Amino acid sequence: MSKNVGVGGDREKRSSCPLACTLDLLGDRWTLLVVRDLFFGRSRFSEFQRSPEGVASNILTDRLNLLVEQGLVERRSPPSGKRATYHLTDKGRSLRPVLAAVRDWGLANIDGTAALIGADAAK
Amino acid sequence: MSKNVGVGGDREKRSSCPLACTLDLLGDRWTLLVVRDLFFGRSRFSEFQRSPEGVASNILTDRLNLLVEQGLVERRSPPSGKRATYHLTDKGRSLRPVLAAVRDWGLANIDGTAALIGADAAK
């Protein structure tokens, strides 16, 4: 697996700390939710929009572009007239332990949380 | 361990997804870096400010207040004339697997990252 994920390449780093560099890429309220939906097998823009958090279309577009640019997601363009679909690359799938750790912490520490259907996909 | 971490209590949730709820609390570029520094044994405002990422004092104040409010950090006020110190609670220390997963992903996937001194503390 290549280690060259954007923030490690062209952009200026805040430090060489792997935690800081990963947060520069994924440290926001939305990006990992898109990754979660991809683990759930969702692949279309409209499917991501139907998730219960109600992501705004401009934010969703931005995060999908970021994930594609960083090599975590592949955009597939079917024959004309059909919408593009999005799929995790191997590098994207390598986020599974991150999602699992965050999910498990939330389940143990935040009242009223419950694993969504399809949560097995992020185990 | 009580499960009542603020976002699970009073504030409105985006969904019951434990990933979304945790990101509402910790999904930004700075909060987990403060937690990292606390794991490294740093406890004073000035020590957090000396970390290589150069956190602005208003952001640091905000994140420390958030962490205290959520029960992840304890603020200790020594006898007058000395500055407060900050310490992880048991709930804060339960973030160890989250930090480890994010750090490991960064080390494996982002060029130029290296575990900082004291990184053993987050193992």
Coordinates of N, CA and C in Angstrom, one line a residue:
Chain A
M1 N 0.8 -1.2 0.0 CA 0.0 0.0 0.0 C 0.9 1.3 0.0
S2 N 0.7 2.1 -0.9 CA 1.5 3.4 -1.0 C 1.1 4.2 0.2
K3 N 2.1 4.9 0.7 CA 1.8 5.8 1.9 C 1.5 7.2 1.5
N4 N 1.5 7.5 0.2 CA 1.3 8.9 -0.2 C -0.1 9.3 -0.2
V5 N -0.6 9.7 0.9 CA -1.9 10.3 1.0 C -1.7 11.8 1.1
G6 N -2.1 12.5 0.1 CA -2.0 13.9 0.0 C -1.4 14.7 1.1
V7 N -2.0 14.8 2.2 CA -1.4 15.6 3.3 C 0.0 15.2 3.6
G8 N 0.4 14.0 3.2 CA 1.8 13.6 3.4 C 2.6 14.0 2.3
G9 N 2.0 14.5 1.2 CA 2.7 14.9 0.0 C 2.9 16.4 -0.1
D10 N 2.0 17.0 -0.8 CA 2.1 18.4 -1.2 C 1.8 19.4 -0.1
R11 N 0.8 19.1 0.6 CA 0.3 20.2 1.6 C 1.3 20.2 2.8
E12 N 1.3 21.4 3.4 CA 2.1 21.6 4.5 C 1.5 20.9 5.8
K13 N 2.4 20.2 6.5 CA 1.9 19.5 7.7 C 2.0 20.5 8.9
R14 N 1.2 20.2 9.9 CA 1.3 20.9 11.1 C 2.4 20.4 12.0
S15 N 2.7 19.1 11.8 CA 3.8 18.4 12.5 C 3.9 17.0 11.8
S16 N 4.8 16.3 12.3 CA 5.0 14.9 11.7 C 4.2 13.9 12.5
C17 N 3.4 14.4 13.5 CA 2.6 13.5 14.3 C 1.5 12.8 13.4
P18 N 1.5 11.5 13.5 CA 0.5 10.8 12.6 C -1.0 11.1 13.0
L19 N -1.2 11.4 14.3 CA -2.5 11.8 14.7 C -2.9 13.1 14.1
A20 N -2.0 14.1 14.2 CA -2.3 15.4 13.6 C -2.5 15.3 12.1
C21 N -1.7 14.6 11.4 CA -1.8 14.5 10.0 C -3.1 13.8 9.6
T22 N -3.5 12.8 10.3 CA -4.8 12.1 10.0 C -5.9 13.1 10.3
L23 N -5.9 13.8 11.4 CA -6.9 14.8 11.7 C -7.0 15.9 10.6
D24 N -5.9 16.2 10.0 CA -5.9 17.2 8.9 C -6.8 16.7 7.8
L25 N -6.8 15.4 7.6 CA -7.5 14.8 6.5 C -8.9 14.4 6.9
L26 N -9.1 13.9 8.1 CA -10.4 13.3 8.4 C -11.1 13.9 9.6
G27 N -10.4 14.9 10.2 CA -10.9 15.5 11.5 C -12.0 16.5 11.3
D28 N -13.1 16.0 11.0 CA -14.3 16.9 10.9 C -15.5 16.1 11.2
R29 N -16.7 16.7 11.2 CA -17.9 16.0 11.6 C -18.5 15.1 10.5
W30 N -18.0 15.2 9.3 CA -18.7 14.5 8.2 C -18.0 13.4 7.4
T31 N -16.6 13.6 7.3 CA -15.9 12.7 6.3 C -16.1 11.3 6.7
L32 N -15.9 10.9 8.0 CA -16.0 9.5 8.4 C -17.4 9.0 8.3
L33 N -18.4 9.9 8.3 CA -19.8 9.4 8.1 C -20.0 8.9 6.7
V34 N -19.3 9.6 5.7 CA -19.4 9.2 4.3 C -18.7 7.8 4.2
V35 N -17.5 7.7 4.9 CA -16.8 6.4 4.8 C -17.7 5.3 5.4
R36 N -18.4 5.7 6.5 CA -19.3 4.7 7.2 C -20.3 4.2 6.1
D37 N -21.0 5.2 5.4 CA -22.0 4.8 4.5 C -21.4 3.9 3.4
L38 N -20.2 4.2 3.0 CA -19.6 3.4 1.9 C -19.3 1.9 2.5
F39 N -18.9 1.8 3.7 CA -18.8 0.5 4.4 C -20.2 -0.2 4.4
F40 N -21.2 0.6 4.5 CA -22.6 0.0 4.6 C -23.0 -0.5 3.2
G41 N -22.2 -0.2 2.2 CA -22.6 -0.6 0.8 C -23.3 0.4 0.0
R42 N -23.4 1.6 0.6 CA -24.1 2.7 -0.2 C -23.0 3.2 -1.2
S43 N -23.5 3.6 -2.4 CA -22.5 4.0 -3.4 C -23.0 5.3 -4.2
R44 N -24.2 5.7 -4.0 CA -24.7 6.8 -4.8 C -24.9 8.0 -4.0
F45 N -24.7 9.2 -4.6 CA -24.9 10.5 -3.9 C -26.2 10.5 -3.2
S46 N -27.3 10.1 -3.9 CA -28.6 10.2 -3.2 C -28.7 9.3 -2.0
E47 N -28.0 8.2 -2.0 CA -28.0 7.3 -0.9 C -27.4 7.9 0.3
F48 N -26.2 8.6 0.1 CA -25.5 9.3 1.2 C -26.4 10.4 1.8
Q49 N -27.2 11.0 0.9 CA -28.0 12.1 1.3 C -29.2 11.6 2.2
R50 N -29.6 10.4 2.0 CA -30.7 9.8 2.8 C -30.3 9.4 4.2
S51 N -29.0 9.4 4.5 CA -28.6 9.0 5.8 C -29.2 9.9 6.8
P52 N -29.4 9.4 8.1 CA -30.2 10.2 9.0 C -29.6 11.5 9.5
E53 N -28.3 11.7 9.3 CA -27.7 13.0 9.7 C -28.0 14.1 8.7
G54 N -28.5 13.8 7.5 CA -28.9 14.9 6.6 C -27.8 15.8 6.1
V55 N -26.8 15.2 5.5 CA -25.7 16.0 5.1 C -26.1 16.9 3.9
A56 N -25.6 18.2 4.0 CA -26.0 19.1 2.9 C -25.2 18.7 1.6
S57 N -25.8 19.0 0.5 CA -25.2 18.5 -0.8 C -23.9 19.1 -1.0
N58 N -23.7 20.4 -0.7 CA -22.3 21.0 -0.9 C -21.2 20.3 0.0
I59 N -21.6 20.0 1.2 CA -20.6 19.3 2.1 C -20.3 17.9 1.5
L60 N -21.4 17.2 1.1 CA -21.2 15.9 0.6 C -20.3 15.9 -0.6
T61 N -20.6 16.8 -1.5 CA -19.7 16.9 -2.7 C -18.3 17.2 -2.4
D62 N -18.1 18.1 -1.4 CA -16.7 18.4 -1.0 C -16.0 17.2 -0.4
R63 N -16.7 16.5 0.5 CA -16.1 15.3 1.1 C -15.8 14.2 0.2
L64 N -16.7 14.0 -0.8 CA -16.5 12.9 -1.8 C -15.3 13.3 -2.6
N65 N -15.2 14.5 -3.0 CA -14.1 15.0 -3.9 C -12.7 14.8 -3.1
L66 N -12.8 15.1 -1.8 CA -11.6 15.0 -1.0 C -11.2 13.5 -0.9
L67 N -12.2 12.7 -0.6 CA -11.9 11.2 -0.5 C -11.3 10.6 -1.8
V68 N -11.9 11.1 -2.9 CA -11.4 10.6 -4.2 C -10.0 11.1 -4.4
E69 N -9.7 12.4 -4.2 CA -8.4 13.0 -4.4 C -7.4 12.3 -3.5
Q70 N -7.7 11.9 -2.3 CA -6.8 11.2 -1.4 C -6.6 9.8 -1.7
G71 N -7.3 9.2 -2.7 CA -7.2 7.8 -3.0 C -7.9 6.9 -2.0
L72 N -8.8 7.4 -1.3 CA -9.6 6.5 -0.3 C -10.9 6.0 -1.0
V73 N -11.3 6.7 -2.0 CA -12.6 6.4 -2.7 C -12.3 6.4 -4.2
E74 N -13.0 5.5 -4.9 CA -12.9 5.5 -6.4 C -14.3 6.0 -6.9
R75 N -14.3 6.9 -7.8 CA -15.5 7.3 -8.5 C -15.6 6.6 -9.8
R76 N -16.8 5.9 -10.0 CA -17.0 5.2 -11.3 C -18.1 5.8 -12.0
S77 N -17.8 6.1 -13.3 CA -18.8 6.8 -14.1 C -19.4 5.8 -15.1
P78 N -20.6 5.4 -14.9 CA -21.2 4.4 -15.8 C -21.6 5.1 -17.1
P79 N -22.1 4.3 -18.1 CA -22.4 4.8 -19.4 C -23.3 6.0 -19.2
S80 N -23.3 6.9 -20.2 CA -24.0 8.2 -20.1 C -25.4 8.0 -19.7
G81 N -25.9 9.0 -18.9 CA -27.3 9.0 -18.5 C -27.4 8.4 -17.1
K82 N -26.4 7.7 -16.6 CA -26.4 7.2 -15.3 C -25.5 8.0 -14.3
R83 N -25.9 8.0 -13.1 CA -25.1 8.7 -12.1 C -23.8 8.0 -11.7
A84 N -22.8 8.7 -11.3 CA -21.6 8.1 -10.8 C -21.8 7.3 -9.5
T85 N -21.0 6.3 -9.3 CA -21.1 5.6 -8.0 C -19.7 5.7 -7.4
Y86 N -19.7 5.5 -6.1 CA -18.5 5.7 -5.3 C -18.2 4.4 -4.5
H87 N -16.9 4.1 -4.4 CA -16.5 2.8 -3.8 C -15.2 3.0 -3.0
L88 N -15.1 2.4 -1.9 CA -13.9 2.4 -1.1 C -12.8 1.7 -1.8
T89 N -11.6 2.3 -1.8 CA -10.4 1.6 -2.3 C -9.8 0.8 -1.2
D90 N -8.8 0.0 -1.4 CA -8.1 -0.7 -0.3 C -7.7 0.3 0.8
K91 N -7.2 1.4 0.3 CA -6.7 2.4 1.3 C -7.9 3.0 2.2
G92 N -9.1 3.1 1.5 CA -10.3 3.6 2.2 C -10.7 2.5 3.2
R93 N -10.7 1.2 2.7 CA -11.1 0.1 3.6 C -10.1 0.0 4.8
S94 N -8.9 0.5 4.7 CA -8.0 0.4 5.8 C -8.4 1.3 7.0
L95 N -9.4 2.1 6.8 CA -10.0 2.9 7.9 C -10.9 2.1 8.8
R96 N -11.1 0.9 8.5 CA -12.1 0.1 9.3 C -11.8 0.1 10.8
P97 N -10.5 -0.1 11.2 CA -10.2 -0.1 12.7 C -10.5 1.3 13.3
V98 N -10.3 2.4 12.5 CA -10.5 3.7 13.0 C -12.0 3.9 13.3
L99 N -12.9 3.5 12.3 CA -14.3 3.6 12.5 C -14.8 2.7 13.6
A100 N -14.2 1.5 13.7 CA -14.6 0.6 14.8 C -14.3 1.2 16.2
A101 N -13.1 1.8 16.3 CA -12.7 2.3 17.6 C -13.6 3.5 18.0
V102 N -13.9 4.4 17.0 CA -14.7 5.5 17.3 C -16.1 5.1 17.7
R103 N -16.7 4.1 16.9 CA -18.0 3.6 17.1 C -18.1 3.0 18.5
D104 N -17.1 2.2 18.9 CA -17.1 1.5 20.2 C -17.1 2.5 21.3
W105 N -16.3 3.5 21.1 CA -16.2 4.5 22.2 C -17.6 5.2 22.4
G106 N -18.2 5.5 21.3 CA -19.5 6.2 21.3 C -20.5 5.3 22.0
L107 N -20.5 4.0 21.6 CA -21.5 3.1 22.2 C -21.3 3.0 23.7
A108 N -20.1 3.0 24.2 CA -19.8 2.8 25.6 C -20.0 4.1 26.4
N109 N -19.9 5.3 25.7 CA -19.8 6.5 26.5 C -20.9 7.5 26.2
I110 N -21.7 7.4 25.2 CA -22.7 8.4 24.9 C -24.1 7.7 24.9
D111 N -24.9 8.3 25.8 CA -26.2 7.8 26.0 C -27.0 7.8 24.7
G112 N -27.9 6.8 24.5 CA -28.8 6.9 23.4 C -28.2 6.5 22.1
T113 N -27.0 6.0 22.0 CA -26.4 5.6 20.8 C -26.7 4.1 20.6
A114 N -26.9 3.7 19.3 CA -27.1 2.4 19.0 C -26.5 2.1 17.6
A115 N -25.9 1.0 17.4 CA -25.3 0.6 16.1 C -26.4 0.6 15.1
L116 N -26.1 1.3 13.9 CA -27.1 1.3 12.9 C -27.2 0.0 12.2
I117 N -28.3 -0.2 11.4 CA -28.3 -1.4 10.6 C -27.1 -1.4 9.7
G118 N -26.6 -2.6 9.5 CA -25.4 -2.6 8.6 C -24.1 -2.4 9.3
A119 N -24.2 -2.2 10.7 CA -23.0 -1.8 11.4 C -22.0 -2.9 11.4
D120 N -22.5 -4.1 11.1 CA -21.5 -5.2 11.0 C -20.5 -5.0 10.0
A121 N -20.8 -4.2 9.0 CA -19.9 -3.9 7.9 C -18.7 -3.1 8.4
A122 N -18.8 -2.5 9.5 CA -17.6 -1.7 10.0 C -16.9 -2.4 11.1
K123 N -17.2 -3.7 11.3 CA -16.5 -4.5 12.4 C -15.1 -4.7 11.9
Chain B
M1 N -18.7 2.9 34.5 CA -18.5 4.2 33.8 C -19.9 4.7 33.3
S2 N -20.2 5.9 33.7 CA -21.4 6.5 33.3 C -21.4 6.8 31.8
K3 N -22.5 6.6 31.1 CA -22.5 6.8 29.7 C -22.9 8.2 29.3
N4 N -23.2 9.0 30.4 CA -23.7 10.3 30.0 C -22.7 11.4 29.7
V5 N -22.2 11.3 28.4 CA -21.4 12.4 27.9 C -22.2 13.3 27.2
G6 N -22.3 14.5 27.6 CA -23.1 15.7 27.1 C -23.8 15.4 25.8
V7 N -23.2 15.2 24.7 CA -23.9 15.1 23.5 C -25.0 14.0 23.6
G8 N -24.8 13.1 24.5 CA -25.8 12.1 24.7 C -26.9 12.6 25.6
G9 N -26.7 13.7 26.2 CA -27.6 14.2 27.2 C -28.5 15.3 26.6
D10 N -28.1 16.5 26.9 CA -28.9 17.7 26.6 C -29.0 18.1 25.1
R11 N -27.8 18.0 24.4 CA -27.8 18.5 23.1 C -28.5 17.6 22.1
E12 N -29.0 18.2 21.0 CA -29.7 17.4 20.0 C -28.7 16.6 19.2
K13 N -29.0 15.4 19.0 CA -28.2 14.5 18.2 C -28.6 14.6 16.8
R14 N -27.5 14.4 15.9 CA -27.8 14.2 14.5 C -28.5 12.9 14.2
S15 N -28.1 11.9 14.9 CA -28.7 10.6 14.8 C -28.3 9.8 16.0
S16 N -28.7 8.5 16.1 CA -28.3 7.7 17.2 C -27.0 6.9 16.9
C17 N -26.4 7.2 15.7 CA -25.2 6.5 15.3 C -24.1 6.9 16.3
P18 N -23.4 5.9 16.9 CA -22.3 6.2 17.8 C -21.1 6.9 17.1
L19 N -20.9 6.7 15.8 CA -19.9 7.4 15.1 C -20.2 8.8 15.0
A20 N -21.5 9.1 14.6 CA -21.9 10.5 14.4 C -21.8 11.3 15.7
C21 N -22.3 10.6 16.8 CA -22.3 11.3 18.1 C -20.9 11.6 18.6
T22 N -20.0 10.6 18.4 CA -18.6 10.8 18.8 C -18.0 12.0 18.0
L23 N -18.3 12.0 16.7 CA -17.7 13.1 15.9 C -18.3 14.4 16.3
D24 N -19.5 14.5 16.8 CA -20.1 15.8 17.3 C -19.2 16.3 18.4
L25 N -18.6 15.4 19.2 CA -17.9 15.7 20.3 C -16.4 15.9 20.0
L26 N -15.8 15.1 19.2 CA -14.4 15.0 19.0 C -14.0 15.2 17.5
G27 N -14.9 15.5 16.6 CA -14.6 15.5 15.2 C -14.1 16.9 14.8
D28 N -12.9 17.2 15.1 CA -12.3 18.5 14.6 C -10.8 18.2 14.6
R29 N -10.1 19.2 14.2 CA -8.6 19.0 14.1 C -7.8 19.2 15.4
W30 N -8.4 19.6 16.5 CA -7.7 19.9 17.6 C -7.9 19.1 18.9
T31 N -9.2 18.7 19.1 CA -9.5 18.1 20.4 C -8.7 16.9 20.7
L32 N -8.5 16.0 19.8 CA -7.8 14.8 20.1 C -6.3 15.0 20.3
L33 N -5.8 16.2 19.7 CA -4.4 16.5 20.0 C -4.2 17.0 21.4
V34 N -5.2 17.6 22.0 CA -5.1 18.0 23.4 C -5.1 16.7 24.2
V35 N -6.0 15.8 23.8 CA -6.0 14.5 24.6 C -4.7 13.7 24.4
R36 N -4.1 13.8 23.2 CA -2.8 13.2 23.0 C -1.8 13.8 24.0
D37 N -1.7 15.1 24.1 CA -0.8 15.7 25.0 C -1.0 15.3 26.4
L38 N -2.3 15.2 26.8 CA -2.6 14.7 28.2 C -2.0 13.3 28.4
F39 N -2.2 12.5 27.4 CA -1.6 11.1 27.5 C -0.1 11.2 27.6
F40 N 0.5 12.2 27.0 CA 2.0 12.3 27.1 C 2.4 12.9 28.5
G41 N 1.5 13.2 29.3 CA 1.8 13.6 30.7 C 1.8 15.1 30.8
R42 N 1.5 15.8 29.7 CA 1.4 17.3 29.8 C 0.2 17.7 30.6
S43 N 0.3 18.7 31.4 CA -0.9 19.1 32.2 C -1.2 20.6 32.3
R44 N -0.2 21.4 31.8 CA -0.4 22.8 31.9 C -0.7 23.5 30.5
F45 N -1.5 24.5 30.6 CA -1.9 25.3 29.4 C -0.6 25.6 28.5
S46 N 0.4 26.1 29.2 CA 1.6 26.5 28.5 C 2.3 25.3 27.8
E47 N 2.2 24.1 28.4 CA 2.7 22.9 27.8 C 2.0 22.5 26.5
F48 N 0.7 22.6 26.6 CA -0.1 22.3 25.4 C 0.2 23.3 24.2
Q49 N 0.5 24.5 24.6 CA 0.8 25.5 23.6 C 2.1 25.3 23.0
R50 N 3.0 24.6 23.7 CA 4.4 24.3 23.1 C 4.4 23.2 22.1
S51 N 3.3 22.4 22.0 CA 3.2 21.3 21.1 C 3.5 21.8 19.7
P52 N 4.1 21.0 18.8 CA 4.5 21.5 17.5 C 3.4 22.0 16.6
E53 N 2.2 21.6 16.8 CA 1.1 22.1 16.0 C 0.7 23.6 16.2
G54 N 1.2 24.1 17.3 CA 1.0 25.5 17.6 C -0.5 25.9 17.7
V55 N -1.2 25.3 18.6 CA -2.6 25.6 18.8 C -2.7 27.1 19.3
A56 N -3.7 27.8 18.8 CA -4.0 29.1 19.2 C -4.7 29.1 20.6
S57 N -4.4 30.1 21.4 CA -4.8 30.0 22.8 C -6.4 30.0 23.0
N58 N -7.1 30.7 22.1 CA -8.5 30.7 22.2 C -9.1 29.3 21.8
I59 N -8.5 28.6 20.8 CA -8.9 27.3 20.5 C -8.6 26.3 21.7
L60 N -7.4 26.4 22.2 CA -7.0 25.6 23.3 C -8.0 25.7 24.5
T61 N -8.3 27.0 24.8 CA -9.2 27.3 25.9 C -10.6 26.6 25.7
D62 N -11.0 26.8 24.5 CA -12.3 26.2 24.1 C -12.3 24.7 24.2
R63 N -11.3 24.0 23.7 CA -11.2 22.6 23.7 C -11.0 22.0 25.2
L64 N -10.2 22.7 26.0 CA -10.1 22.3 27.4 C -11.4 22.4 28.1
N65 N -12.1 23.5 27.9 CA -13.4 23.7 28.5 C -14.4 22.6 28.1
L66 N -14.4 22.3 26.8 CA -15.3 21.2 26.3 C -14.9 19.9 26.9
L67 N -13.7 19.6 27.0 CA -13.2 18.3 27.6 C -13.6 18.2 29.1
V68 N -13.5 19.3 29.8 CA -13.8 19.3 31.2 C -15.3 19.1 31.3
E69 N -16.1 19.9 30.5 CA -17.5 19.9 30.6 C -18.1 18.5 30.3
Q70 N -17.4 17.7 29.4 CA -17.8 16.4 29.0 C -17.3 15.3 29.9
G71 N -16.6 15.7 31.0 CA -16.1 14.7 31.9 C -14.9 13.9 31.5
L72 N -14.2 14.4 30.4 CA -13.1 13.6 29.9 C -11.8 14.1 30.6
V73 N -11.8 15.3 31.1 CA -10.7 16.0 31.7 C -11.1 16.6 33.0
E74 N -10.2 16.5 34.0 CA -10.4 17.2 35.3 C -9.5 18.4 35.3
R75 N -10.0 19.5 35.8 CA -9.2 20.7 36.0 C -8.9 20.8 37.5
R76 N -7.6 20.9 37.8 CA -7.2 21.0 39.2 C -6.7 22.4 39.5
S77 N -7.2 23.1 40.5 CA -6.7 24.4 40.8 C -5.9 24.4 42.0
P78 N -4.6 24.5 41.9 CA -3.7 24.5 43.1 C -3.9 25.8 43.9
P79 N -3.2 25.8 45.0 CA -3.3 27.0 45.9 C -3.0 28.3 45.1
S80 N -3.6 29.4 45.5 CA -3.6 30.6 44.7 C -2.2 31.0 44.2
G81 N -2.1 31.6 43.1 CA -0.8 32.0 42.5 C -0.3 31.0 41.6
K82 N -0.8 29.7 41.6 CA -0.3 28.7 40.6 C -1.4 28.5 39.6
R83 N -0.9 28.1 38.4 CA -1.9 27.8 37.3 C -2.6 26.5 37.5
A84 N -3.8 26.4 36.9 CA -4.5 25.2 36.9 C -3.8 24.1 36.1
T85 N -4.0 22.9 36.5 CA -3.5 21.7 35.7 C -4.7 20.9 35.2
Y86 N -4.4 20.1 34.2 CA -5.5 19.3 33.5 C -5.0 17.9 33.5
H87 N -6.0 17.0 33.7 CA -5.7 15.6 33.8 C -6.8 14.7 33.2
L88 N -6.5 13.7 32.5 CA -7.5 12.8 32.0 C -8.2 12.1 33.1
T89 N -9.5 12.0 33.0 CA -10.3 11.2 33.8 C -10.3 9.7 33.3
D90 N -11.0 8.8 34.0 CA -11.1 7.5 33.4 C -11.8 7.5 32.1
K91 N -12.8 8.3 32.0 CA -13.5 8.4 30.7 C -12.6 9.0 29.6
G92 N -11.8 9.9 30.0 CA -10.8 10.5 29.0 C -9.8 9.4 28.6
R93 N -9.3 8.7 29.5 CA -8.4 7.6 29.2 C -9.0 6.5 28.4
S94 N -10.3 6.4 28.4 CA -10.9 5.4 27.6 C -10.8 5.7 26.1
L95 N -10.3 6.9 25.8 CA -10.1 7.2 24.3 C -8.8 6.6 23.8
R96 N -8.1 5.9 24.6 CA -6.8 5.4 24.2 C -6.9 4.6 22.9
P97 N -7.9 3.6 22.7 CA -7.9 2.9 21.5 C -8.3 3.7 20.3
V98 N -9.0 4.8 20.5 CA -9.3 5.7 19.4 C -8.0 6.4 18.9
L99 N -7.3 6.9 19.8 CA -6.0 7.6 19.4 C -5.1 6.6 18.8
A100 N -5.0 5.4 19.3 CA -4.1 4.4 18.8 C -4.5 4.0 17.3
A101 N -5.8 3.9 17.1 CA -6.2 3.5 15.7 C -6.0 4.6 14.7
V102 N -6.2 5.9 15.1 CA -6.0 7.0 14.2 C -4.5 7.2 14.0
R103 N -3.7 7.1 15.0 CA -2.2 7.1 14.9 C -1.7 6.0 14.0
D104 N -2.1 4.8 14.2 CA -1.6 3.7 13.3 C -2.0 3.9 11.9
W105 N -3.2 4.4 11.6 CA -3.6 4.7 10.3 C -2.7 5.7 9.6
G106 N -2.4 6.8 10.4 CA -1.6 7.8 9.9 C -0.2 7.3 9.6
L107 N 0.4 6.5 10.5 CA 1.7 6.0 10.3 C 1.8 5.1 9.0
A108 N 0.7 4.4 8.8 CA 0.7 3.4 7.6 C 0.4 4.1 6.3
N109 N -0.2 5.3 6.4 CA -0.8 5.8 5.1 C -0.3 7.2 4.8
I110 N 0.3 7.9 5.7 CA 0.7 9.3 5.4 C 2.2 9.4 5.4
D111 N 2.8 9.8 4.3 CA 4.2 9.9 4.2 C 4.7 11.0 5.2
G112 N 5.9 10.7 5.8 CA 6.6 11.6 6.6 C 6.1 11.7 8.0
T113 N 5.2 10.8 8.4 CA 4.7 10.8 9.8 C 5.7 9.9 10.6
A114 N 5.8 10.3 11.9 CA 6.6 9.5 12.8 C 6.0 9.7 14.2
A115 N 6.0 8.6 14.9 CA 5.5 8.7 16.3 C 6.3 9.7 17.1
L116 N 5.6 10.6 17.8 CA 6.3 11.6 18.6 C 6.9 10.9 19.8
I117 N 7.9 11.6 20.5 CA 8.4 11.0 21.7 C 7.2 11.0 22.7
G118 N 7.2 9.9 23.5 CA 6.1 9.7 24.4 C 4.9 9.0 23.8
A119 N 5.1 8.6 22.5 CA 4.0 8.0 21.8 C 3.6 6.7 22.5
D120 N 4.5 6.1 23.2 CA 4.2 4.8 23.9 C 3.0 5.0 24.8
A121 N 2.8 6.3 25.3 CA 1.8 6.6 26.3 C 0.4 6.3 25.6
A122 N 0.3 6.4 24.3 CA -1.0 6.2 23.7 C -1.2 4.8 23.2
K123 N -0.3 3.9 23.5 CA -0.4 2.5 23.0 C -1.5 1.8 23.7

